[in-house]
Amino acid sequence: FTLTFTVPGGGWAGGNKDKSKDLYITYHTGLKKEALQEALDNAAGDAGDIVIEYSNTASAGWNGDGSTIPTSTGSHSINTAMLDKKSSFLQSAGNKVSYTIEMNTYGLDMVSGDVLRLEDAMGEGKEAFLYLQDTFRLYNAETGARLAPGSSASANTYVLNFAGDGKSFTLDVPDNTPLRLTYQVKTTKPVGTQDVRLQNTASLEGRTVTPVEITFDVNSSYQSGSFSVE
């Protein structure tokens, strides 16, 4: 589409463009949701990063005398995993690890139905950790509204199920919705244990698995820790 700015009066009103003051016009553009959806749909399966390229041209003129401004180009990438998971060590909360998972950031149509499934599992080190089930919170990342547990997933509800061994869970959530999940896990290792390590993974509907790893010391007076996303 074409966007036209007409500038009445001002520095150009005197009839001499060579003595006019500089004129600056600023504006922003954004990718339409439809363009992001098309890029995701056209991706060959689990394609990793999808790059969407775009360009913008402009021209300026005065009384029939004009010039073309160099074309501006750019790109935006999205990852077909459609998931970002981060961890942090809670230094004053009793040897706990907090996780945040951003799902379907753009609110795209991810599956043929209305329900999207998140799969989350503890890996190496899981024997020494427990999910704290009362810490699970799911929010609409766009509106900030908190979803409630229910018997089926909808715009306002989710379904959370833990595996028999308590070391993994599935979360059914509404599709076409940007969501943010937060929860905590706690170690059962005694005070004084060093280099307690936990690997944790998450994925949406069988897409690319996002691994997170954290290592810390269990200490009653202070905790020090570090984590890395691989």
PDB file of C-alpha atoms in Angstrom:
ATOM      1  CA  PHE A   1       0.000   0.000   0.000  1.00  0.00           C
ATOM      2  CA  THR A   2       1.014   3.661  -0.356  1.00  0.00           C
ATOM      3  CA  LEU A   3       1.038   6.172   2.486  1.00  0.00           C
ATOM      4  CA  THR A   4       1.041   9.839   1.423  1.00  0.00           C
ATOM      5  CA  PHE A   5       1.994  12.771   3.657  1.00  0.00           C
ATOM      6  CA  THR A   6       0.888  16.234   2.548  1.00  0.00           C
ATOM      7  CA  VAL A   7       2.688  19.065   4.346  1.00  0.00           C
ATOM      8  CA  PRO A   8       0.910  22.447   4.186  1.00  0.00           C
ATOM      9  CA  GLY A   9       2.718  25.676   5.066  1.00  0.00           C
ATOM     10  CA  GLY A  10       5.747  25.306   7.324  1.00  0.00           C
ATOM     11  CA  GLY A  11       9.283  25.635   6.012  1.00  0.00           C
ATOM     12  CA  TRP A  12       8.239  25.145   2.392  1.00  0.00           C
ATOM     13  CA  ALA A  13       5.568  27.833   2.343  1.00  0.00           C
ATOM     14  CA  GLY A  14       7.943  30.605   1.350  1.00  0.00           C
ATOM     15  CA  GLY A  15       8.330  29.313  -2.195  1.00  0.00           C
ATOM     16  CA  ASN A  16      12.038  28.453  -2.015  1.00  0.00           C
ATOM     17  CA  LYS A  17      12.747  24.812  -1.296  1.00  0.00           C
ATOM     18  CA  ASP A  18      16.524  25.415  -1.126  1.00  0.00           C
ATOM     19  CA  LYS A  19      16.077  27.652   1.923  1.00  0.00           C
ATOM     20  CA  SER A  20      13.474  25.496   3.618  1.00  0.00           C
ATOM     21  CA  LYS A  21      14.099  23.850   6.946  1.00  0.00           C
ATOM     22  CA  ASP A  22      14.576  20.078   7.168  1.00  0.00           C
ATOM     23  CA  LEU A  23      11.376  18.102   7.583  1.00  0.00           C
ATOM     24  CA  TYR A  24      11.305  14.788   9.455  1.00  0.00           C
ATOM     25  CA  ILE A  25       8.504  12.238   9.289  1.00  0.00           C
ATOM     26  CA  THR A  26       8.621   9.173  11.552  1.00  0.00           C
ATOM     27  CA  TYR A  27       6.300   6.186  11.568  1.00  0.00           C
ATOM     28  CA  HIS A  28       6.275   2.490  12.402  1.00  0.00           C
ATOM     29  CA  THR A  29       5.151  -0.573  10.493  1.00  0.00           C
ATOM     30  CA  GLY A  30       4.400  -4.050  11.777  1.00  0.00           C
ATOM     31  CA  LEU A  31       4.027  -7.513  10.325  1.00  0.00           C
ATOM     32  CA  LYS A  32       0.449  -8.610   9.996  1.00  0.00           C
ATOM     33  CA  LYS A  33      -0.605 -11.719  11.877  1.00  0.00           C
ATOM     34  CA  GLU A  34      -1.732 -13.148   8.546  1.00  0.00           C
ATOM     35  CA  ALA A  35       1.836 -12.907   7.190  1.00  0.00           C
ATOM     36  CA  LEU A  36       3.215 -14.747  10.224  1.00  0.00           C
ATOM     37  CA  GLN A  37       0.538 -17.425   9.901  1.00  0.00           C
ATOM     38  CA  GLU A  38       1.300 -17.900   6.205  1.00  0.00           C
ATOM     39  CA  ALA A  39       5.020 -18.255   6.931  1.00  0.00           C
ATOM     40  CA  LEU A  40       4.335 -20.885   9.610  1.00  0.00           C
ATOM     41  CA  ASP A  41       1.931 -22.803   7.372  1.00  0.00           C
ATOM     42  CA  ASN A  42       4.420 -22.813   4.493  1.00  0.00           C
ATOM     43  CA  ALA A  43       7.299 -24.070   6.657  1.00  0.00           C
ATOM     44  CA  ALA A  44       8.430 -27.565   5.742  1.00  0.00           C
ATOM     45  CA  GLY A  45       7.558 -29.377   8.960  1.00  0.00           C
ATOM     46  CA  ASP A  46       9.800 -28.486  11.863  1.00  0.00           C
ATOM     47  CA  ALA A  47      11.943 -25.967   9.985  1.00  0.00           C
ATOM     48  CA  GLY A  48      13.605 -24.084  12.843  1.00  0.00           C
ATOM     49  CA  ASP A  49      13.846 -20.351  12.121  1.00  0.00           C
ATOM     50  CA  ILE A  50      11.619 -18.827   9.454  1.00  0.00           C
ATOM     51  CA  VAL A  51      12.832 -15.511   8.041  1.00  0.00           C
ATOM     52  CA  ILE A  52      10.312 -13.012   6.676  1.00  0.00           C
ATOM     53  CA  GLU A  53      11.887 -10.283   4.563  1.00  0.00           C
ATOM     54  CA  TYR A  54      10.303  -6.912   3.826  1.00  0.00           C
ATOM     55  CA  SER A  55      11.135  -3.626   2.120  1.00  0.00           C
ATOM     56  CA  ASN A  56       9.908  -0.059   2.058  1.00  0.00           C
ATOM     57  CA  THR A  57      10.372   2.677  -0.565  1.00  0.00           C
ATOM     58  CA  ALA A  58       9.648   6.385  -0.355  1.00  0.00           C
ATOM     59  CA  SER A  59       9.854   9.496  -2.539  1.00  0.00           C
ATOM     60  CA  ALA A  60       9.680  13.208  -1.804  1.00  0.00           C
ATOM     61  CA  GLY A  61       8.614  16.032  -4.079  1.00  0.00           C
ATOM     62  CA  TRP A  62       7.937  19.756  -4.212  1.00  0.00           C
ATOM     63  CA  ASN A  63       5.936  21.493  -6.934  1.00  0.00           C
ATOM     64  CA  GLY A  64       6.526  18.636  -9.353  1.00  0.00           C
ATOM     65  CA  ASP A  65      10.227  18.298  -8.552  1.00  0.00           C
ATOM     66  CA  GLY A  66      10.851  15.019  -6.733  1.00  0.00           C
ATOM     67  CA  SER A  67      13.407  12.410  -5.752  1.00  0.00           C
ATOM     68  CA  THR A  68      13.362   8.770  -4.624  1.00  0.00           C
ATOM     69  CA  ILE A  69      14.676   7.868  -1.195  1.00  0.00           C
ATOM     70  CA  PRO A  70      16.814   4.677  -1.013  1.00  0.00           C
ATOM     71  CA  THR A  71      14.807   1.519  -0.288  1.00  0.00           C
ATOM     72  CA  SER A  72      14.791   0.351   3.324  1.00  0.00           C
ATOM     73  CA  THR A  73      14.917  -3.411   3.866  1.00  0.00           C
ATOM     74  CA  GLY A  74      14.694  -5.642   6.901  1.00  0.00           C
ATOM     75  CA  SER A  75      13.708  -9.072   8.124  1.00  0.00           C
ATOM     76  CA  HIS A  76      11.956 -10.744  11.030  1.00  0.00           C
ATOM     77  CA  SER A  77      12.456 -14.343  12.127  1.00  0.00           C
ATOM     78  CA  ILE A  78      10.162 -16.679  14.034  1.00  0.00           C
ATOM     79  CA  ASN A  79      11.012 -20.144  15.299  1.00  0.00           C
ATOM     80  CA  THR A  80       8.663 -22.982  14.455  1.00  0.00           C
ATOM     81  CA  ALA A  81       9.030 -24.342  18.006  1.00  0.00           C
ATOM     82  CA  MET A  82       6.784 -21.407  19.028  1.00  0.00           C
ATOM     83  CA  LEU A  83       8.062 -21.778  22.572  1.00  0.00           C
ATOM     84  CA  ASP A  84      10.609 -20.027  24.774  1.00  0.00           C
ATOM     85  CA  LYS A  85      11.525 -21.475  28.177  1.00  0.00           C
ATOM     86  CA  LYS A  86      13.677 -19.849  30.843  1.00  0.00           C
ATOM     87  CA  SER A  87      14.711 -20.812  34.374  1.00  0.00           C
ATOM     88  CA  SER A  88      15.935 -18.901  37.416  1.00  0.00           C
ATOM     89  CA  PHE A  89      17.187 -19.980  40.818  1.00  0.00           C
ATOM     90  CA  LEU A  90      15.186 -18.511  43.727  1.00  0.00           C
ATOM     91  CA  GLN A  91      17.898 -17.556  46.207  1.00  0.00           C
ATOM     92  CA  SER A  92      15.622 -16.913  49.171  1.00  0.00           C
ATOM     93  CA  ALA A  93      12.789 -19.366  48.535  1.00  0.00           C
ATOM     94  CA  GLY A  94      14.212 -22.602  49.881  1.00  0.00           C
ATOM     95  CA  ASN A  95      16.186 -24.198  47.044  1.00  0.00           C
ATOM     96  CA  LYS A  96      13.525 -23.775  44.375  1.00  0.00           C
ATOM     97  CA  VAL A  97      13.796 -23.241  40.631  1.00  0.00           C
ATOM     98  CA  SER A  98      11.291 -21.053  38.801  1.00  0.00           C
ATOM     99  CA  TYR A  99      10.376 -21.697  35.160  1.00  0.00           C
ATOM    100  CA  THR A 100       8.647 -19.429  32.662  1.00  0.00           C
ATOM    101  CA  ILE A 101       7.372 -20.744  29.332  1.00  0.00           C
ATOM    102  CA  GLU A 102       6.156 -18.393  26.603  1.00  0.00           C
ATOM    103  CA  MET A 103       3.895 -20.261  24.170  1.00  0.00           C
ATOM    104  CA  ASN A 104       2.532 -19.263  20.767  1.00  0.00           C
ATOM    105  CA  THR A 105       3.745 -15.672  21.179  1.00  0.00           C
ATOM    106  CA  TYR A 106       1.918 -14.429  18.074  1.00  0.00           C
ATOM    107  CA  GLY A 107      -1.353 -16.208  18.827  1.00  0.00           C
ATOM    108  CA  LEU A 108      -1.262 -18.264  15.618  1.00  0.00           C
ATOM    109  CA  ASP A 109      -3.346 -21.216  14.516  1.00  0.00           C
ATOM    110  CA  MET A 110      -1.014 -24.058  15.514  1.00  0.00           C
ATOM    111  CA  VAL A 111      -3.212 -27.152  15.167  1.00  0.00           C
ATOM    112  CA  SER A 112      -6.262 -28.260  13.209  1.00  0.00           C
ATOM    113  CA  GLY A 113      -8.425 -28.275  16.332  1.00  0.00           C
ATOM    114  CA  ASP A 114      -8.907 -25.778  19.147  1.00  0.00           C
ATOM    115  CA  VAL A 115      -6.604 -27.356  21.752  1.00  0.00           C
ATOM    116  CA  LEU A 116      -2.809 -27.093  21.847  1.00  0.00           C
ATOM    117  CA  ARG A 117      -0.747 -29.436  24.051  1.00  0.00           C
ATOM    118  CA  LEU A 118       2.444 -28.577  25.925  1.00  0.00           C
ATOM    119  CA  GLU A 119       4.667 -31.462  27.042  1.00  0.00           C
ATOM    120  CA  ASP A 120       7.175 -30.812  29.830  1.00  0.00           C
ATOM    121  CA  ALA A 121       9.552 -33.342  31.382  1.00  0.00           C
ATOM    122  CA  MET A 122      12.404 -33.449  33.857  1.00  0.00           C
ATOM    123  CA  GLY A 123      15.552 -35.114  32.550  1.00  0.00           C
ATOM    124  CA  GLU A 124      18.900 -35.796  34.193  1.00  0.00           C
ATOM    125  CA  GLY A 125      18.672 -35.096  37.931  1.00  0.00           C
ATOM    126  CA  LYS A 126      14.899 -35.586  38.127  1.00  0.00           C
ATOM    127  CA  GLU A 127      15.156 -38.023  41.055  1.00  0.00           C
ATOM    128  CA  ALA A 128      16.041 -35.112  43.334  1.00  0.00           C
ATOM    129  CA  PHE A 129      13.253 -32.733  42.268  1.00  0.00           C
ATOM    130  CA  LEU A 130       9.513 -32.322  42.686  1.00  0.00           C
ATOM    131  CA  TYR A 131       7.043 -30.180  40.760  1.00  0.00           C
ATOM    132  CA  LEU A 132       5.292 -27.776  43.154  1.00  0.00           C
ATOM    133  CA  GLN A 133       1.786 -28.222  41.796  1.00  0.00           C
ATOM    134  CA  ASP A 134       0.296 -25.275  43.680  1.00  0.00           C
ATOM    135  CA  THR A 135       2.689 -22.856  41.922  1.00  0.00           C
ATOM    136  CA  PHE A 136       1.339 -23.440  38.399  1.00  0.00           C
ATOM    137  CA  ARG A 137      -0.074 -20.268  36.827  1.00  0.00           C
ATOM    138  CA  LEU A 138      -1.211 -19.778  33.229  1.00  0.00           C
ATOM    139  CA  TYR A 139      -1.857 -16.327  31.770  1.00  0.00           C
ATOM    140  CA  ASN A 140      -3.033 -14.856  28.514  1.00  0.00           C
ATOM    141  CA  ALA A 141       0.220 -13.087  27.564  1.00  0.00           C
ATOM    142  CA  GLU A 142      -1.663 -10.405  25.632  1.00  0.00           C
ATOM    143  CA  THR A 143      -4.331  -9.414  28.161  1.00  0.00           C
ATOM    144  CA  GLY A 144      -2.707 -10.598  31.406  1.00  0.00           C
ATOM    145  CA  ALA A 145      -5.866 -12.539  32.324  1.00  0.00           C
ATOM    146  CA  ARG A 146      -5.252 -15.683  34.362  1.00  0.00           C
ATOM    147  CA  LEU A 147      -6.737 -18.933  33.075  1.00  0.00           C
ATOM    148  CA  ALA A 148      -8.301 -21.431  35.484  1.00  0.00           C
ATOM    149  CA  PRO A 149      -8.003 -25.230  35.611  1.00  0.00           C
ATOM    150  CA  GLY A 150     -10.959 -27.024  34.062  1.00  0.00           C
ATOM    151  CA  SER A 151     -12.206 -30.256  32.515  1.00  0.00           C
ATOM    152  CA  SER A 152     -11.398 -29.024  28.993  1.00  0.00           C
ATOM    153  CA  ALA A 153      -9.267 -26.297  27.429  1.00  0.00           C
ATOM    154  CA  SER A 154     -10.984 -23.081  26.353  1.00  0.00           C
ATOM    155  CA  ALA A 155     -10.266 -19.355  26.168  1.00  0.00           C
ATOM    156  CA  ASN A 156     -10.455 -19.221  29.972  1.00  0.00           C
ATOM    157  CA  THR A 157      -9.454 -22.726  31.106  1.00  0.00           C
ATOM    158  CA  TYR A 158      -6.680 -25.316  30.807  1.00  0.00           C
ATOM    159  CA  VAL A 159      -6.173 -29.002  31.657  1.00  0.00           C
ATOM    160  CA  LEU A 160      -3.057 -30.039  33.600  1.00  0.00           C
ATOM    161  CA  ASN A 161      -2.101 -33.707  34.004  1.00  0.00           C
ATOM    162  CA  PHE A 162       0.967 -35.123  35.766  1.00  0.00           C
ATOM    163  CA  ALA A 163       2.580 -38.446  34.899  1.00  0.00           C
ATOM    164  CA  GLY A 164       2.423 -41.281  37.391  1.00  0.00           C
ATOM    165  CA  ASP A 165       6.009 -40.757  38.526  1.00  0.00           C
ATOM    166  CA  GLY A 166       5.428 -37.020  38.983  1.00  0.00           C
ATOM    167  CA  LYS A 167       8.393 -36.123  36.749  1.00  0.00           C
ATOM    168  CA  SER A 168       6.526 -34.829  33.681  1.00  0.00           C
ATOM    169  CA  PHE A 169       3.221 -33.225  32.775  1.00  0.00           C
ATOM    170  CA  THR A 170       1.003 -32.307  29.843  1.00  0.00           C
ATOM    171  CA  LEU A 171      -0.892 -29.037  29.611  1.00  0.00           C
ATOM    172  CA  ASP A 172      -3.834 -28.606  27.232  1.00  0.00           C
ATOM    173  CA  VAL A 173      -4.366 -24.947  26.354  1.00  0.00           C
ATOM    174  CA  PRO A 174      -6.435 -22.946  23.842  1.00  0.00           C
ATOM    175  CA  ASP A 175      -4.955 -22.539  20.363  1.00  0.00           C
ATOM    176  CA  ASN A 176      -4.694 -19.117  18.665  1.00  0.00           C
ATOM    177  CA  THR A 177      -3.692 -17.546  21.994  1.00  0.00           C
ATOM    178  CA  PRO A 178      -0.364 -16.193  23.284  1.00  0.00           C
ATOM    179  CA  LEU A 179       0.209 -17.774  26.712  1.00  0.00           C
ATOM    180  CA  ARG A 180       2.671 -17.598  29.598  1.00  0.00           C
ATOM    181  CA  LEU A 181       3.100 -20.480  32.058  1.00  0.00           C
ATOM    182  CA  THR A 182       5.000 -20.117  35.324  1.00  0.00           C
ATOM    183  CA  TYR A 183       5.758 -22.829  37.873  1.00  0.00           C
ATOM    184  CA  GLN A 184       8.386 -23.969  40.368  1.00  0.00           C
ATOM    185  CA  VAL A 185      10.243 -27.144  41.265  1.00  0.00           C
ATOM    186  CA  LYS A 186      12.023 -27.943  44.535  1.00  0.00           C
ATOM    187  CA  THR A 187      14.980 -30.177  45.278  1.00  0.00           C
ATOM    188  CA  THR A 188      14.848 -32.904  47.911  1.00  0.00           C
ATOM    189  CA  LYS A 189      18.627 -32.874  48.378  1.00  0.00           C
ATOM    190  CA  PRO A 190      19.801 -32.028  51.932  1.00  0.00           C
ATOM    191  CA  VAL A 191      21.509 -28.787  52.897  1.00  0.00           C
ATOM    192  CA  GLY A 192      25.182 -28.886  52.009  1.00  0.00           C
ATOM    193  CA  THR A 193      24.782 -30.738  48.722  1.00  0.00           C
ATOM    194  CA  GLN A 194      26.803 -29.098  45.976  1.00  0.00           C
ATOM    195  CA  ASP A 195      26.299 -28.942  42.228  1.00  0.00           C
ATOM    196  CA  VAL A 196      22.691 -30.105  42.221  1.00  0.00           C
ATOM    197  CA  ARG A 197      21.791 -30.355  38.537  1.00  0.00           C
ATOM    198  CA  LEU A 198      18.498 -30.603  36.674  1.00  0.00           C
ATOM    199  CA  GLN A 199      17.726 -30.845  32.995  1.00  0.00           C
ATOM    200  CA  ASN A 200      14.228 -29.948  31.855  1.00  0.00           C
ATOM    201  CA  THR A 201      12.604 -29.925  28.424  1.00  0.00           C
ATOM    202  CA  ALA A 202       9.384 -28.602  26.903  1.00  0.00           C
ATOM    203  CA  SER A 203       7.717 -28.777  23.480  1.00  0.00           C
ATOM    204  CA  LEU A 204       4.440 -27.902  21.774  1.00  0.00           C
ATOM    205  CA  GLU A 205       2.630 -30.604  19.796  1.00  0.00           C
ATOM    206  CA  GLY A 206       5.798 -32.549  19.033  1.00  0.00           C
ATOM    207  CA  ARG A 207       7.708 -29.519  17.732  1.00  0.00           C
ATOM    208  CA  THR A 208      11.357 -28.787  18.567  1.00  0.00           C
ATOM    209  CA  VAL A 209      12.195 -29.606  22.182  1.00  0.00           C
ATOM    210  CA  THR A 210      13.540 -26.666  24.188  1.00  0.00           C
ATOM    211  CA  PRO A 211      16.057 -27.829  26.846  1.00  0.00           C
ATOM    212  CA  VAL A 212      16.967 -25.882  29.972  1.00  0.00           C
ATOM    213  CA  GLU A 213      19.669 -26.846  32.475  1.00  0.00           C
ATOM    214  CA  ILE A 214      20.382 -25.417  35.917  1.00  0.00           C
ATOM    215  CA  THR A 215      23.033 -26.165  38.581  1.00  0.00           C
ATOM    216  CA  PHE A 216      23.201 -24.844  42.146  1.00  0.00           C
ATOM    217  CA  ASP A 217      24.375 -25.560  45.707  1.00  0.00           C
ATOM    218  CA  VAL A 218      21.889 -26.347  48.479  1.00  0.00           C
ATOM    219  CA  ASN A 219      22.643 -24.054  51.408  1.00  0.00           C
ATOM    220  CA  SER A 220      20.547 -22.986  54.379  1.00  0.00           C
ATOM    221  CA  SER A 221      21.966 -19.443  54.618  1.00  0.00           C
ATOM    222  CA  TYR A 222      22.423 -18.603  50.964  1.00  0.00           C
ATOM    223  CA  GLN A 223      22.155 -20.161  47.546  1.00  0.00           C
ATOM    224  CA  SER A 224      24.331 -19.583  44.526  1.00  0.00           C
ATOM    225  CA  GLY A 225      23.456 -20.892  41.127  1.00  0.00           C
ATOM    226  CA  SER A 226      23.824 -20.613  37.386  1.00  0.00           C
ATOM    227  CA  PHE A 227      21.841 -21.846  34.436  1.00  0.00           C
ATOM    228  CA  SER A 228      22.290 -22.234  30.698  1.00  0.00           C
ATOM    229  CA  VAL A 229      19.906 -22.810  27.813  1.00  0.00           C
ATOM    230  CA  GLU A 230      21.267 -25.234  25.238  1.00  0.00           C
TER     231      GLU A 230
END
